[in-house]
Coordinates of C-alpha atoms (C1' of nucleotides) in Angstrom, one line a residue:
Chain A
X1 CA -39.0 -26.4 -14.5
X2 CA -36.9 -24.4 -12.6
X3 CA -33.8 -26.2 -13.0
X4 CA -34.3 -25.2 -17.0
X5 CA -34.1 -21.9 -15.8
X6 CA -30.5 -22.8 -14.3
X7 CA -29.4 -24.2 -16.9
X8 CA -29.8 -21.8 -19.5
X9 CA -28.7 -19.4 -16.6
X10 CA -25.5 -21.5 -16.7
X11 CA -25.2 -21.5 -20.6
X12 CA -25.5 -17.8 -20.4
X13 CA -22.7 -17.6 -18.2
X14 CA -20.8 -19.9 -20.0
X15 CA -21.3 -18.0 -23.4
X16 CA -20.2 -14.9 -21.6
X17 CA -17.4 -15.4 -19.8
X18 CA -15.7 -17.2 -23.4
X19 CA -16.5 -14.9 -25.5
X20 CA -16.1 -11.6 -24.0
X21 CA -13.2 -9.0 -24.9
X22 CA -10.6 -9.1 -22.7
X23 CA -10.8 -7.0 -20.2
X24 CA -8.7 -4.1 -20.6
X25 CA -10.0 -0.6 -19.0
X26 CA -10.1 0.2 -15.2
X27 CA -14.2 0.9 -15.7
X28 CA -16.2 0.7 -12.8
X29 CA -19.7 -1.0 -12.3
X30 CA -21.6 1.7 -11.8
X31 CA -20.7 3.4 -15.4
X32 CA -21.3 0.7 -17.5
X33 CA -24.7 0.4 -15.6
X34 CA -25.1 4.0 -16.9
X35 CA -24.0 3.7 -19.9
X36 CA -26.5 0.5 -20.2
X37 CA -29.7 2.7 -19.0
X38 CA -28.6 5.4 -21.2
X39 CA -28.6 2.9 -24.5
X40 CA -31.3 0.6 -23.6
X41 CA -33.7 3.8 -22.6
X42 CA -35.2 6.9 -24.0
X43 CA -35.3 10.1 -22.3
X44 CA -33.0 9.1 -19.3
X45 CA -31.8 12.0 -16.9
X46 CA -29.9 12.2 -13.9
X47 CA -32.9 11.0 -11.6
X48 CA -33.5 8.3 -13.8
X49 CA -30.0 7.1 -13.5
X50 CA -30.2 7.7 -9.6
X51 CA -33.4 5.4 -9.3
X52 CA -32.0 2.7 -11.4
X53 CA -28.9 2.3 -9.0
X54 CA -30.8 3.5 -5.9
X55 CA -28.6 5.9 -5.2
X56 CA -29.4 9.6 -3.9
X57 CA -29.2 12.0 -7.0
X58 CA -26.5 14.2 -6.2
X59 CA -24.1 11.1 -6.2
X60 CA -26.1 10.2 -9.3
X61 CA -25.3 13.7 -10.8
X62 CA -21.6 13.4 -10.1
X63 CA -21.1 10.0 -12.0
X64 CA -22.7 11.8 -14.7
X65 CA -20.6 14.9 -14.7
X66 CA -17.5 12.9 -14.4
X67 CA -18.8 10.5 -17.4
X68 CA -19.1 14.0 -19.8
X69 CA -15.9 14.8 -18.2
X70 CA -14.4 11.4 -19.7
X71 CA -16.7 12.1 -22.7
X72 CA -18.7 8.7 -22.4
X73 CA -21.8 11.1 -22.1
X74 CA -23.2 14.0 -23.1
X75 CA -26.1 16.2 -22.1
X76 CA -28.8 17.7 -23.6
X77 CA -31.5 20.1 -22.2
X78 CA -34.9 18.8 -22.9
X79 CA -36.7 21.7 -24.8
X80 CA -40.0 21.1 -23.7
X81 CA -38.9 20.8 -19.8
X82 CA -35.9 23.0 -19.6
X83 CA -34.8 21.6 -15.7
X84 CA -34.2 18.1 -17.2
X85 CA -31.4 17.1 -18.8
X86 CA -31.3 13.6 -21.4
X87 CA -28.6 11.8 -21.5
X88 CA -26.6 10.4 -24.8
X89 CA -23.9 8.1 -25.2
X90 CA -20.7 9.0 -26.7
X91 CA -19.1 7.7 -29.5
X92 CA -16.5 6.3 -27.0
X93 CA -19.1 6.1 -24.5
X94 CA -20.8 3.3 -27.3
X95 CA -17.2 1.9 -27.5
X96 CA -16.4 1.1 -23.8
X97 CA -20.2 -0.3 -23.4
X98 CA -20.0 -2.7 -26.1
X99 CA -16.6 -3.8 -25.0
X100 CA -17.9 -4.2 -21.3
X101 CA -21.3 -5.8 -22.3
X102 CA -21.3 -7.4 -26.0
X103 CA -19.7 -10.8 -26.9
X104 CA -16.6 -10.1 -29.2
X105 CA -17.9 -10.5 -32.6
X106 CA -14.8 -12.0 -33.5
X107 CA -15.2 -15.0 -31.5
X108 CA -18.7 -14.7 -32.3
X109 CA -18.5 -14.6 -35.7
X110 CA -16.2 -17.7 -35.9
X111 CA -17.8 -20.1 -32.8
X112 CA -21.4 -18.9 -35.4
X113 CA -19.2 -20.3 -38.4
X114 CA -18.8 -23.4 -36.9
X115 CA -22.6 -24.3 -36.3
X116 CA -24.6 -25.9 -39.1
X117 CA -26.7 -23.7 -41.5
X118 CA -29.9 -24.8 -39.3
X119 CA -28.0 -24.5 -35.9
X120 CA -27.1 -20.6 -36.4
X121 CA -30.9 -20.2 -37.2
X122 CA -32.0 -21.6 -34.3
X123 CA -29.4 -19.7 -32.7
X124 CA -30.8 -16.3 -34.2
X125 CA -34.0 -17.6 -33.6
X126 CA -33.9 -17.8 -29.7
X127 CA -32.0 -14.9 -29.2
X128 CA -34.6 -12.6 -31.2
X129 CA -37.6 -14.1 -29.7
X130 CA -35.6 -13.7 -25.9
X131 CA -35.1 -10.5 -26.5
X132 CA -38.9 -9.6 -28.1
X133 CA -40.4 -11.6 -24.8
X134 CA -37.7 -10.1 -22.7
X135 CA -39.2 -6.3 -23.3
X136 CA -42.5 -7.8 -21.6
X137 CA -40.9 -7.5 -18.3
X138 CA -41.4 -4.9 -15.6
Chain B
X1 CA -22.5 -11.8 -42.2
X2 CA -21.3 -9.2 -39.6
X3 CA -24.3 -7.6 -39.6
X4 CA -25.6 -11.0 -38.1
X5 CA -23.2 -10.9 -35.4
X6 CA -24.1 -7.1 -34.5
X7 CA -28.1 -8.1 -34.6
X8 CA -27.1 -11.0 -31.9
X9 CA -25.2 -8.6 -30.3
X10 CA -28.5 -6.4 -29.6
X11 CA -30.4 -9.2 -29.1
X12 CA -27.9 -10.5 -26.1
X13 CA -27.9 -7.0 -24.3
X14 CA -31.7 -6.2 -25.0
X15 CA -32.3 -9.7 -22.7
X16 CA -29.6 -8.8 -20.3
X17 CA -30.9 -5.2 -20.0
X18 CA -34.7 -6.6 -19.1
X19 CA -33.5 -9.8 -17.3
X20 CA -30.8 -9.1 -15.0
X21 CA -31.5 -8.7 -11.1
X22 CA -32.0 -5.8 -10.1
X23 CA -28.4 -3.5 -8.9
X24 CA -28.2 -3.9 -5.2
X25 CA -24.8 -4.2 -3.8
X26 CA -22.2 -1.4 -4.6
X27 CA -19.3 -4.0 -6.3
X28 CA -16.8 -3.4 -8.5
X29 CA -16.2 -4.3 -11.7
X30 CA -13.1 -6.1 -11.2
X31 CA -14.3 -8.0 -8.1
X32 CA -17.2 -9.4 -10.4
X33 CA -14.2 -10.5 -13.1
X34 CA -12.2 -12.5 -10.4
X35 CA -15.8 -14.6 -9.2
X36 CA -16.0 -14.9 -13.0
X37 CA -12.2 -16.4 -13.4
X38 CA -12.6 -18.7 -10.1
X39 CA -16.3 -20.0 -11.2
X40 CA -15.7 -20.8 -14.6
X41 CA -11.6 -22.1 -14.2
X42 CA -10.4 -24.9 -12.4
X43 CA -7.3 -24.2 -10.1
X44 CA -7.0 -20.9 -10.2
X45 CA -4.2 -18.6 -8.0
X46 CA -3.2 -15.2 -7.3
X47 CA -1.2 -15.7 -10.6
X48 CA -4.2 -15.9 -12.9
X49 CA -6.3 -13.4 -11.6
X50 CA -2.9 -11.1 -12.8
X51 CA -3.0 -12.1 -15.6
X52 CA -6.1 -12.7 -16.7
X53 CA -7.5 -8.7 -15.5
X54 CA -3.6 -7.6 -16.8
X55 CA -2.9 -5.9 -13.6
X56 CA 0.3 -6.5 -11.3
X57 CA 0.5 -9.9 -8.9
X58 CA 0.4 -8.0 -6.1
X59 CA -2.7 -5.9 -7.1
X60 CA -3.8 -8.9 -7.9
X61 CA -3.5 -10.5 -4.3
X62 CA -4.4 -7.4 -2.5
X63 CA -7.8 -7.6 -4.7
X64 CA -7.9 -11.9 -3.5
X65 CA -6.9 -10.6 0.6
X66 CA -10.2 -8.1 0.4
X67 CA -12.7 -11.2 -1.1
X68 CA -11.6 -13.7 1.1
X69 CA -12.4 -10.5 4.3
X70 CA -15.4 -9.8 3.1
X71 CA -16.2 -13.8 2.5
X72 CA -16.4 -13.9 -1.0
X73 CA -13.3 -16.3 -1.5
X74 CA -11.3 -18.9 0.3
X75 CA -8.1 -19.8 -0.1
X76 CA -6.4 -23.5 -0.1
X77 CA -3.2 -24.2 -0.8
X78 CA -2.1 -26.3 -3.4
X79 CA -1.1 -29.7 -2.1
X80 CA 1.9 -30.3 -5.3
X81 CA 2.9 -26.8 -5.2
X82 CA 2.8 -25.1 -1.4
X83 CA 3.4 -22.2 -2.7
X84 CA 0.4 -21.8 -4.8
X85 CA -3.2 -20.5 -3.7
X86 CA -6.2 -22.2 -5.3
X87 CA -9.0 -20.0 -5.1
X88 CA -13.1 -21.0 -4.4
X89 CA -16.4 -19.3 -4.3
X90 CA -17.9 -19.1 -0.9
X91 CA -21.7 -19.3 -0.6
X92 CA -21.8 -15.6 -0.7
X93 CA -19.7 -15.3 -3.4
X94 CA -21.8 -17.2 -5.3
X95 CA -24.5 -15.5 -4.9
X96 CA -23.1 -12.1 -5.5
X97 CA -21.4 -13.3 -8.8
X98 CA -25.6 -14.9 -9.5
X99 CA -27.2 -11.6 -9.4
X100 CA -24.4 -9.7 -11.0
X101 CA -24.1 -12.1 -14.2
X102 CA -27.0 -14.3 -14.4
X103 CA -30.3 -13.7 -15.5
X104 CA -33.5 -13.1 -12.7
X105 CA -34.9 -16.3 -12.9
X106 CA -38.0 -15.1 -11.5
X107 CA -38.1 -13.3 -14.8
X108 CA -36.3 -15.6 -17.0
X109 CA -38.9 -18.3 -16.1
X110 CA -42.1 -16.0 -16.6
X111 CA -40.3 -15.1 -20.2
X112 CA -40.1 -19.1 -21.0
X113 CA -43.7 -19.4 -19.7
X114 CA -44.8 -16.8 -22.8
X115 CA -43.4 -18.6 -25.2
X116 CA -44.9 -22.2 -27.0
X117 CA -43.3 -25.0 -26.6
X118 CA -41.7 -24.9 -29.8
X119 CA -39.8 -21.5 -29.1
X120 CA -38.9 -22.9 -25.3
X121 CA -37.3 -26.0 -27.4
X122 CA -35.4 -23.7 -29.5
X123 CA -34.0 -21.4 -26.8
X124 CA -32.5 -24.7 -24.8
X125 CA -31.2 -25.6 -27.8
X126 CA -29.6 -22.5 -28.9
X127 CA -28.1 -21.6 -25.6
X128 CA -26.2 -25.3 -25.5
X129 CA -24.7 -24.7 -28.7
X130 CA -23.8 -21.8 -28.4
X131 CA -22.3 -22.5 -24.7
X132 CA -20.5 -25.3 -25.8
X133 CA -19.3 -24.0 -28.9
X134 CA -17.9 -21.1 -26.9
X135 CA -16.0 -23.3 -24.7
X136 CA -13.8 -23.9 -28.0
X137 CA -12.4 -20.2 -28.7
X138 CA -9.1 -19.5 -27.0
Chain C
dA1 C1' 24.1 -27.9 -0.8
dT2 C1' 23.5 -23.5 -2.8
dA3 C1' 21.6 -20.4 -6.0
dA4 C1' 17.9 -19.1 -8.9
dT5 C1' 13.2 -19.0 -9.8
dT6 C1' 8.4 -19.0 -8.7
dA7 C1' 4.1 -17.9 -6.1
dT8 C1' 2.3 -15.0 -2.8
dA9 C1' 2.1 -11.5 0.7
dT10 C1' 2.8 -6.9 2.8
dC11 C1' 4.1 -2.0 3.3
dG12 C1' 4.0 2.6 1.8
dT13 C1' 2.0 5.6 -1.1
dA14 C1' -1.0 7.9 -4.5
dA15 C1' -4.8 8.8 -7.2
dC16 C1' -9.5 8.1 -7.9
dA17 C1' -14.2 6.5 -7.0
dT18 C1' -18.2 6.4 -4.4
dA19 C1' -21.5 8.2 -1.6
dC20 C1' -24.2 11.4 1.1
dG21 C1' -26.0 15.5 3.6
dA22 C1' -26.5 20.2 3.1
dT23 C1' -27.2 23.8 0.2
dA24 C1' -28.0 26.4 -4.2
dT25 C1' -30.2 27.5 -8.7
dA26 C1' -33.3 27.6 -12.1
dA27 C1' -37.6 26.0 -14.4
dT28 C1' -42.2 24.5 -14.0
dA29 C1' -46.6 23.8 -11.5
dA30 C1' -50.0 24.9 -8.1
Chain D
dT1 C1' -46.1 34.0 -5.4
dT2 C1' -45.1 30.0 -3.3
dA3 C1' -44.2 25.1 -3.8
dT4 C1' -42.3 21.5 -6.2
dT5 C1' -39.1 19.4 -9.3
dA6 C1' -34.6 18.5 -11.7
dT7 C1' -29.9 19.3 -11.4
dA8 C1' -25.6 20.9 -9.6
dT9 C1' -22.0 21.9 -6.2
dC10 C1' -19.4 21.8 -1.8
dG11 C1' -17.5 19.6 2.1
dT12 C1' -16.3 15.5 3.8
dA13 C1' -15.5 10.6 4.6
dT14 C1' -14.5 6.1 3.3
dG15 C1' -13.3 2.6 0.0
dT16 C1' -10.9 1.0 -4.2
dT17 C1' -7.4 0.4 -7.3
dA18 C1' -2.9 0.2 -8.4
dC19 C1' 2.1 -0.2 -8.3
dG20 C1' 7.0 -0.3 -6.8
dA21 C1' 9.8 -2.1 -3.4
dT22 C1' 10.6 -5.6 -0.4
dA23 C1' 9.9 -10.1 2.1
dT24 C1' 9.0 -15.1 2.7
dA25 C1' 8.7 -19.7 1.7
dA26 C1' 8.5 -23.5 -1.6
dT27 C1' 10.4 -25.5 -5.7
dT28 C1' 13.7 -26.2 -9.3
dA29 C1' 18.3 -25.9 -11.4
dT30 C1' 23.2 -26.2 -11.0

DNA sequence: ATAATTATATCGTAACATACGATATAATAA
DNA sequence: TTATTATATCGTATGTTACGATATAATTAT
């Protein structure tokens, strides 16, 4: 049972590392974590983004200032607790995530043009109900 | 038809989002690239990790010189060519580049334990299309 | 054989990135 | 009014990333 989990581990490695976009921006680990936490989650603030990593939040409060510095962030003040601050992506912040994270939908789009009618449904088909079950987890 | 590969898109960082291991280790992004290259590339040297991250040959050895310190490469020399390095994965090295690309299996396998048999059939199946017909894009 | 090419490695240097403790400020809660 | 919470900033230290210049050793071309 658990050497399924492998496996598909290995096909997910597989898919990623032939279909991503090449890699062309110096971008550290830690910001495109951010920038993941900030897309995937609502109302994320600076001690959000410093639990996630597990890093102390003044460290956590720097990568964010120098992300609005590089405009892949932006801040807001939460209205209804004015000490907090939410987090939003960037239209360039968007950019360099799906880059850094997303299979190229060029390659996508032609290796899903290749599959049989009933082999890109079961494609769509696993990935939505990965990601539905997926959202289950702690 | 694009919107298709945008929806897959989501769907393939929603599961990476509420799947992957949890951040631990302070790594950078291009160190994760080079275990990439050497996992999924046969004979691999200084010369392709240059290439492949576009950065200068000797960046590009200084980057190998720190993983093989900190034990996450080894070196061999080419037996046809002496003056080529081929590049492998140490145990560590594996694991590092596991829970920085993979998915938790702890996780992954509670996810496939949700889903009927049916749905598990269709996400093996998915994932080894897709994986293989990835391995066809240049 | 000698010269040119190729694959790596190293040195010097520079610019950032990363992280944390200590401290500060301002808003909310007790 | 005091405590707590959420950020922010300063000082400091270490690590990372990168490149040009230069060096070495193996292979290939002449």
């Amino acid at each position: 049972m658990s050497s399924n989990v492998k496996r598909l581990n290995e096909y997910w490695t597989d898919i990623y590392f032939h279909m991503h976009y090449p890699h062309k921006e110096k971008i550290s680990h830690q910001v495109i974590r951010i920038l993941q936490l900030v897309e995937k989650k609502e109302e994320v603030g600076v001690n959000e983004v410093a639990t996630y990593l597990q890093i102390s939040h003044n460290t956590a409060s720097e990568h964010v200032k120098r992300m609005v510095e590089k405009n892949l962030l932006f801040k807001e003040r939460d209205l209804l607790d004015e000490r907090r601050v939410l987090l939003h992506l960037t239209q360039p912040g968007k950019e360099v995530l799906h880059r850094n994270t997303s299979l190229d939908e060029e390659k996508l789009e032609q290796v899903m043009n290749q599959l049989a009618d009933k082999e890109r449904a079961v494609v769509e088909q696993a990935f939505k109900l990965l990601s539905e079950q997926a959202k289950t987890c702690l």
